[in-house]
Amino acid sequence: MSRPKLDGTALDLFARRPTRSFMTQLSFIDAATMKPDGEVAGYRPRQVVELCGASDAPTTRVLEHVVVSFITKRCKAHAKLPQERVFIFDHEYQVSVDRIEALVARNLAARQQDEAVREALSRVQMCHCRDSFQWLATLNHLHYELLDAPTARTLKWEKRVEV
């Protein structure tokens, strides 16, 4: 009897796993993901995007809309919220949790609103850092927190022995 051969590592499997993009629902932001054929691809997980603007531009409000679009992205098609997390580093104390909560509530259907809003907001972590040392300590803490967190659902397998 031949044994099955391994064809890759767990990291290879994770890298091959399909990812879903998401749209921010802000046309001027989503336009940046347009392919040459005119199709808008959306943003992929772990993609880094820098949003720049003049000092009077509402970049914080745009960020709040993008965060809400991300944490509620599958709610319109499915009843279950996604499990992705968002970390916001707000050094200028301009991001408003109340505005994010109102935007989440507006994006969700009324029947699932209260519990879903609480669950969605539980995955948003706001980090306020006074200086570079606190910012470095926060990044270090998040690094180890994310190393300990599961990256995907865990399969539990029990073997029962009856006597």
Coordinates of N, CA and C in Angstrom, one line a residue:
M1 N 0.8 -1.2 0.0 CA 0.0 0.0 0.0 C 0.9 1.2 0.0
S2 N 0.7 2.1 -0.9 CA 1.5 3.3 -1.0 C 1.0 4.4 -0.1
R3 N 1.9 5.1 0.5 CA 1.5 6.2 1.4 C 1.3 7.5 0.5
P4 N 0.3 8.3 1.0 CA 0.2 9.6 0.2 C 1.4 10.5 0.4
K5 N 1.7 11.2 -0.6 CA 2.9 12.1 -0.6 C 2.4 13.5 -0.3
L6 N 3.3 14.2 0.4 CA 3.0 15.6 0.7 C 3.4 16.4 -0.5
D7 N 2.5 17.3 -0.9 CA 2.8 18.2 -2.0 C 3.0 19.6 -1.7
G8 N 3.1 20.0 -0.4 CA 3.3 21.3 0.0 C 3.2 21.5 1.5
T9 N 3.6 22.7 1.9 CA 3.5 23.0 3.3 C 2.2 23.7 3.6
A10 N 1.9 23.8 4.9 CA 0.7 24.6 5.3 C 0.7 26.0 4.8
L11 N 1.9 26.6 4.8 CA 2.0 28.0 4.3 C 1.7 28.0 2.8
D12 N 2.1 27.0 2.0 CA 1.8 26.9 0.6 C 0.3 26.8 0.4
L13 N -0.4 26.0 1.2 CA -1.8 25.8 1.2 C -2.5 27.2 1.5
F14 N -2.0 27.9 2.5 CA -2.6 29.1 2.9 C -2.4 30.2 1.7
A15 N -1.3 30.1 1.1 CA -1.0 31.1 0.0 C -1.9 30.8 -1.2
R16 N -2.2 29.5 -1.4 CA -3.0 29.1 -2.6 C -4.5 29.4 -2.3
R17 N -4.9 29.5 -1.0 CA -6.3 29.7 -0.7 C -6.9 31.0 -1.4
P18 N -8.0 30.8 -2.0 CA -8.6 32.0 -2.6 C -9.0 33.1 -1.6
T19 N -8.8 34.3 -2.0 CA -9.1 35.4 -1.2 C -10.2 36.2 -1.9
R20 N -11.0 36.9 -1.1 CA -12.1 37.7 -1.6 C -11.8 39.1 -1.5
S21 N -11.9 39.8 -2.6 CA -11.7 41.3 -2.6 C -13.0 41.9 -2.0
F22 N -12.9 43.2 -1.7 CA -14.0 43.9 -1.3 C -14.0 45.3 -1.9
M23 N -15.2 45.9 -2.0 CA -15.4 47.2 -2.6 C -15.7 48.1 -1.4
T24 N -15.2 49.4 -1.5 CA -15.5 50.3 -0.4 C -16.8 51.0 -0.6
Q25 N -17.4 50.9 -1.8 CA -18.6 51.6 -2.1 C -18.4 53.1 -2.3
L26 N -17.1 53.5 -2.3 CA -16.8 54.9 -2.6 C -16.1 54.9 -4.0
S27 N -16.8 55.4 -5.0 CA -16.3 55.3 -6.4 C -14.9 55.8 -6.6
F28 N -14.5 56.9 -6.0 CA -13.2 57.5 -6.2 C -12.1 56.6 -5.6
I29 N -12.4 55.8 -4.6 CA -11.5 54.9 -4.0 C -11.4 53.6 -4.8
D30 N -12.6 53.1 -5.2 CA -12.6 51.8 -5.9 C -12.0 52.0 -7.3
A31 N -12.1 53.2 -7.9 CA -11.5 53.4 -9.2 C -10.0 53.0 -9.3
A32 N -9.3 53.1 -8.2 CA -7.9 52.8 -8.2 C -7.6 51.3 -8.4
T33 N -8.6 50.5 -8.3 CA -8.4 49.0 -8.5 C -8.9 48.6 -9.9
M34 N -9.2 49.6 -10.8 CA -9.7 49.2 -12.1 C -8.6 48.6 -12.9
K35 N -8.9 47.4 -13.6 CA -8.0 46.7 -14.5 C -8.0 47.4 -15.8
P36 N -7.1 47.1 -16.7 CA -7.0 47.7 -18.1 C -8.3 47.4 -18.9
D37 N -9.0 46.3 -18.6 CA -10.2 46.1 -19.4 C -11.5 46.8 -18.8
G38 N -11.3 47.6 -17.8 CA -12.4 48.4 -17.2 C -13.1 47.8 -16.0
E39 N -12.7 46.5 -15.7 CA -13.4 45.9 -14.6 C -12.7 46.3 -13.3
V40 N -13.5 46.6 -12.3 CA -13.0 47.0 -11.0 C -12.8 45.8 -10.1
A41 N -11.6 45.6 -9.7 CA -11.2 44.3 -9.0 C -11.4 44.4 -7.5
G42 N -11.4 45.5 -6.9 CA -11.6 45.6 -5.5 C -10.2 45.4 -4.8
Y43 N -10.3 45.6 -3.5 CA -9.1 45.5 -2.6 C -8.9 44.1 -2.1
R44 N -7.7 43.6 -2.0 CA -7.4 42.3 -1.5 C -7.0 42.3 -0.1
P45 N -7.1 41.3 0.7 CA -6.6 41.2 2.0 C -5.1 41.4 2.1
R46 N -4.6 42.1 3.1 CA -3.2 42.4 3.3 C -2.6 43.4 2.3
Q47 N -3.5 44.0 1.5 CA -3.0 45.0 0.6 C -2.9 46.4 1.3
V48 N -1.8 47.1 1.1 CA -1.6 48.4 1.8 C -1.9 49.5 0.8
V49 N -2.8 50.4 1.3 CA -3.2 51.6 0.5 C -2.9 52.8 1.3
E50 N -2.3 53.8 0.7 CA -2.0 55.1 1.3 C -3.0 56.1 0.8
L51 N -3.7 56.7 1.7 CA -4.7 57.7 1.3 C -4.1 59.1 1.7
C52 N -3.9 59.9 0.8 CA -3.3 61.3 1.0 C -4.3 62.3 0.6
G53 N -4.2 63.5 1.3 CA -5.0 64.6 0.9 C -4.5 65.9 1.6
A54 N -5.0 67.0 1.2 CA -4.7 68.2 1.8 C -5.2 68.2 3.3
S55 N -4.7 69.2 4.1 CA -5.1 69.2 5.5 C -6.6 69.4 5.7
D56 N -7.3 70.0 4.8 CA -8.7 70.2 4.9 C -9.5 69.1 4.3
A57 N -8.8 68.1 3.7 CA -9.5 66.9 3.0 C -10.0 66.0 4.1
P58 N -11.2 65.4 3.9 CA -11.8 64.5 5.0 C -11.3 63.1 4.9
T59 N -9.9 62.9 5.0 CA -9.3 61.6 4.8 C -9.8 60.7 6.0
T60 N -10.0 61.2 7.2 CA -10.4 60.4 8.3 C -11.8 59.8 8.1
R61 N -12.7 60.6 7.5 CA -14.0 60.1 7.2 C -14.0 59.1 6.1
V62 N -13.1 59.2 5.1 CA -13.0 58.2 4.1 C -12.5 56.9 4.7
L63 N -11.5 57.0 5.6 CA -11.0 55.8 6.3 C -12.1 55.1 7.1
E64 N -13.0 55.9 7.8 CA -14.1 55.3 8.5 C -15.0 54.5 7.6
H65 N -15.3 55.1 6.4 CA -16.2 54.4 5.5 C -15.5 53.1 4.9
V66 N -14.2 53.2 4.7 CA -13.5 52.0 4.2 C -13.5 50.9 5.3
V67 N -13.3 51.2 6.5 CA -13.3 50.3 7.6 C -14.7 49.6 7.7
V68 N -15.7 50.4 7.6 CA -17.1 49.9 7.7 C -17.4 49.0 6.5
S69 N -17.0 49.4 5.4 CA -17.2 48.5 4.2 C -16.5 47.2 4.3
F70 N -15.3 47.2 4.9 CA -14.6 46.0 5.1 C -15.2 45.1 6.1
I71 N -15.6 45.6 7.3 CA -16.1 44.7 8.3 C -17.6 44.3 8.1
T72 N -18.2 44.9 7.2 CA -19.6 44.5 6.8 C -19.7 44.0 5.4
K73 N -18.6 43.6 4.8 CA -18.6 43.3 3.3 C -19.4 42.1 2.9
R74 N -19.6 41.1 3.7 CA -20.4 40.0 3.3 C -21.8 40.0 3.9
C75 N -22.1 41.0 4.7 CA -23.4 41.0 5.3 C -24.6 41.1 4.3
K76 N -24.3 41.7 3.2 CA -25.4 41.9 2.2 C -25.8 40.6 1.5
A77 N -24.8 39.7 1.4 CA -25.1 38.5 0.7 C -25.3 37.3 1.6
H78 N -24.8 37.4 2.8 CA -24.9 36.3 3.8 C -25.3 36.9 5.1
A79 N -25.9 36.0 6.0 CA -26.3 36.4 7.3 C -25.1 36.5 8.2
K80 N -24.0 35.9 7.9 CA -22.9 35.8 8.8 C -21.9 36.9 8.5
L81 N -21.4 37.5 9.6 CA -20.4 38.6 9.4 C -19.0 37.9 9.2
P82 N -18.1 38.6 8.4 CA -16.7 38.0 8.3 C -16.0 38.1 9.6
Q83 N -14.9 37.4 9.7 CA -14.1 37.4 10.9 C -12.8 38.2 10.8
E84 N -12.6 38.9 9.8 CA -11.4 39.7 9.7 C -11.4 40.8 10.8
R85 N -10.2 41.3 11.1 CA -10.0 42.3 12.1 C -9.4 43.5 11.5
V86 N -9.7 44.7 12.1 CA -9.1 45.9 11.6 C -8.4 46.6 12.8
F87 N -7.2 47.1 12.5 CA -6.4 47.9 13.5 C -6.3 49.3 13.0
I88 N -6.7 50.2 13.8 CA -6.6 51.6 13.4 C -5.6 52.3 14.3
F89 N -4.5 52.9 13.8 CA -3.6 53.7 14.5 C -3.9 55.2 14.3
D90 N -4.5 55.7 15.3 CA -5.0 57.1 15.3 C -4.2 58.0 16.2
H91 N -3.1 58.5 15.7 CA -2.2 59.3 16.5 C -2.8 60.7 16.8
E92 N -3.7 61.2 15.9 CA -4.2 62.5 16.1 C -5.6 62.5 16.7
Y93 N -6.1 61.4 17.2 CA -7.4 61.3 17.9 C -8.5 61.9 17.1
Q94 N -8.6 61.5 15.8 CA -9.6 62.1 14.9 C -10.7 61.0 14.5
V95 N -10.4 59.7 14.6 CA -11.3 58.7 14.3 C -12.4 58.6 15.4
S96 N -13.6 58.6 15.0 CA -14.7 58.6 15.9 C -15.4 57.2 15.9
V97 N -15.4 56.5 17.1 CA -16.1 55.3 17.2 C -17.6 55.4 17.1
D98 N -18.1 56.5 17.5 CA -19.6 56.8 17.3 C -19.9 56.9 15.8
R99 N -19.1 57.5 15.0 CA -19.4 57.6 13.6 C -19.2 56.2 13.0
I100 N -18.2 55.5 13.4 CA -18.1 54.1 12.8 C -19.3 53.3 13.2
E101 N -19.8 53.4 14.4 CA -20.9 52.6 14.9 C -22.2 53.0 14.1
A102 N -22.4 54.3 13.8 CA -23.5 54.7 13.0 C -23.4 54.2 11.6
L103 N -22.2 54.2 11.0 CA -22.1 53.7 9.7 C -22.3 52.2 9.6
V104 N -21.8 51.5 10.6 CA -22.1 50.0 10.6 C -23.6 49.7 10.7
A105 N -24.3 50.5 11.6 CA -25.7 50.3 11.8 C -26.4 50.6 10.5
R106 N -26.0 51.6 9.8 CA -26.6 52.0 8.5 C -26.4 50.9 7.4
N107 N -25.3 50.2 7.5 CA -25.0 49.2 6.4 C -25.6 47.9 6.7
L108 N -26.1 47.6 7.9 CA -26.7 46.3 8.2 C -28.2 46.4 8.2
A109 N -28.8 45.3 7.9 CA -30.3 45.2 7.9 C -30.8 45.4 9.3
A110 N -32.0 45.9 9.4 CA -32.6 46.3 10.7 C -32.8 45.0 11.6
R111 N -33.1 43.9 11.0 CA -33.5 42.7 11.8 C -32.2 42.2 12.5
Q112 N -31.1 42.4 12.0 CA -29.8 41.8 12.6 C -29.0 42.9 13.2
Q113 N -29.5 44.1 13.3 CA -28.7 45.2 13.6 C -28.0 45.2 15.0
D114 N -28.7 45.1 16.1 CA -28.0 45.3 17.4 C -26.9 44.3 17.6
E115 N -27.1 43.1 17.5 CA -26.1 42.1 17.8 C -25.0 42.1 16.7
A116 N -25.3 42.3 15.5 CA -24.4 42.4 14.4 C -23.5 43.6 14.5
V117 N -24.0 44.8 15.0 CA -23.2 46.0 15.2 C -22.2 45.7 16.3
R118 N -22.6 45.1 17.4 CA -21.7 44.8 18.5 C -20.6 43.9 18.0
E119 N -21.0 42.8 17.3 CA -20.0 41.9 16.8 C -19.0 42.5 15.8
A120 N -19.5 43.3 14.9 CA -18.6 43.9 13.9 C -17.7 44.9 14.6
L121 N -18.2 45.7 15.6 CA -17.3 46.6 16.3 C -16.3 45.9 17.2
S122 N -16.6 44.7 17.6 CA -15.7 44.0 18.5 C -14.4 43.6 17.7
R123 N -14.4 43.7 16.4 CA -13.3 43.3 15.6 C -12.5 44.5 15.1
V124 N -12.9 45.7 15.6 CA -12.1 46.9 15.3 C -11.4 47.3 16.5
Q125 N -10.1 47.4 16.4 CA -9.3 47.8 17.6 C -8.6 49.2 17.3
M126 N -8.9 50.1 18.2 CA -8.4 51.5 18.0 C -7.2 51.6 18.9
C127 N -6.1 52.1 18.3 CA -4.8 52.3 19.0 C -4.4 53.7 19.0
H128 N -4.4 54.3 20.2 CA -3.9 55.7 20.4 C -2.6 55.7 21.0
C129 N -1.6 56.3 20.3 CA -0.2 56.3 20.8 C 0.3 57.7 21.0
R130 N 0.8 58.0 22.1 CA 1.2 59.4 22.4 C 2.6 59.7 21.7
D131 N 3.4 58.7 21.6 CA 4.8 58.9 21.1 C 5.3 57.7 20.4
S132 N 6.5 57.8 19.8 CA 7.1 56.7 19.0 C 7.3 55.4 19.9
F133 N 7.7 55.6 21.1 CA 7.9 54.5 22.0 C 6.6 53.7 22.3
Q134 N 5.6 54.4 22.5 CA 4.3 53.7 22.8 C 3.8 53.1 21.5
W135 N 4.0 53.7 20.3 CA 3.7 53.1 19.1 C 4.4 51.8 18.8
L136 N 5.7 51.8 19.1 CA 6.5 50.6 18.9 C 6.1 49.5 19.9
A137 N 5.8 49.9 21.1 CA 5.3 48.9 22.1 C 3.9 48.3 21.6
T138 N 3.1 49.1 21.1 CA 1.8 48.7 20.6 C 2.0 47.7 19.4
L139 N 2.8 48.1 18.5 CA 3.1 47.2 17.3 C 3.7 45.8 17.8
N140 N 4.6 45.9 18.8 CA 5.1 44.7 19.3 C 4.0 43.8 20.0
H141 N 3.2 44.4 20.7 CA 2.1 43.7 21.4 C 1.1 43.1 20.3
L142 N 0.8 43.8 19.3 CA -0.1 43.3 18.2 C 0.6 42.2 17.5
H143 N 1.9 42.3 17.3 CA 2.6 41.2 16.6 C 2.4 39.9 17.3
Y144 N 2.6 39.9 18.6 CA 2.5 38.6 19.4 C 1.1 38.2 19.5
E145 N 0.1 39.2 19.6 CA -1.3 38.9 19.6 C -1.7 38.2 18.4
L146 N -1.3 38.7 17.2 CA -1.6 38.1 15.9 C -1.0 36.7 15.7
L147 N 0.2 36.5 16.3 CA 0.9 35.2 16.2 C 0.1 34.2 16.9
D148 N -0.5 34.5 18.0 CA -1.3 33.6 18.8 C -2.7 33.4 18.3
A149 N -3.2 34.3 17.5 CA -4.6 34.2 17.0 C -4.6 33.2 15.8
P150 N -5.7 32.4 15.8 CA -5.9 31.5 14.6 C -6.2 32.3 13.4
T151 N -5.6 31.9 12.3 CA -5.8 32.6 11.0 C -7.0 32.1 10.2
A152 N -7.5 30.9 10.6 CA -8.6 30.3 9.9 C -9.4 29.5 11.0
R153 N -10.6 29.1 10.5 CA -11.4 28.3 11.5 C -10.7 27.0 11.9
T154 N -10.9 26.6 13.1 CA -10.2 25.4 13.6 C -11.2 24.2 13.5
L155 N -10.6 23.1 13.0 CA -11.4 21.9 12.9 C -11.1 21.1 14.2
K156 N -12.2 20.8 14.9 CA -12.0 19.9 16.1 C -12.4 18.5 15.8
W157 N -11.6 17.6 16.1 CA -11.8 16.2 15.8 C -11.8 15.4 17.1
E158 N -12.8 14.8 17.4 CA -12.9 14.0 18.6 C -13.0 12.5 18.3
K159 N -12.3 11.7 19.0 CA -12.4 10.3 18.9 C -13.0 9.7 20.2
R160 N -14.1 9.1 20.0 CA -14.8 8.6 21.2 C -14.6 7.0 21.3
V161 N -14.3 6.6 22.4 CA -14.1 5.2 22.7 C -15.2 4.8 23.6
E162 N -16.1 3.8 23.2 CA -17.1 3.3 24.1 C -16.7 2.0 24.7
V163 N -16.9 1.9 26.0 CA -16.5 0.6 26.6 C -17.8 -0.2 26.9

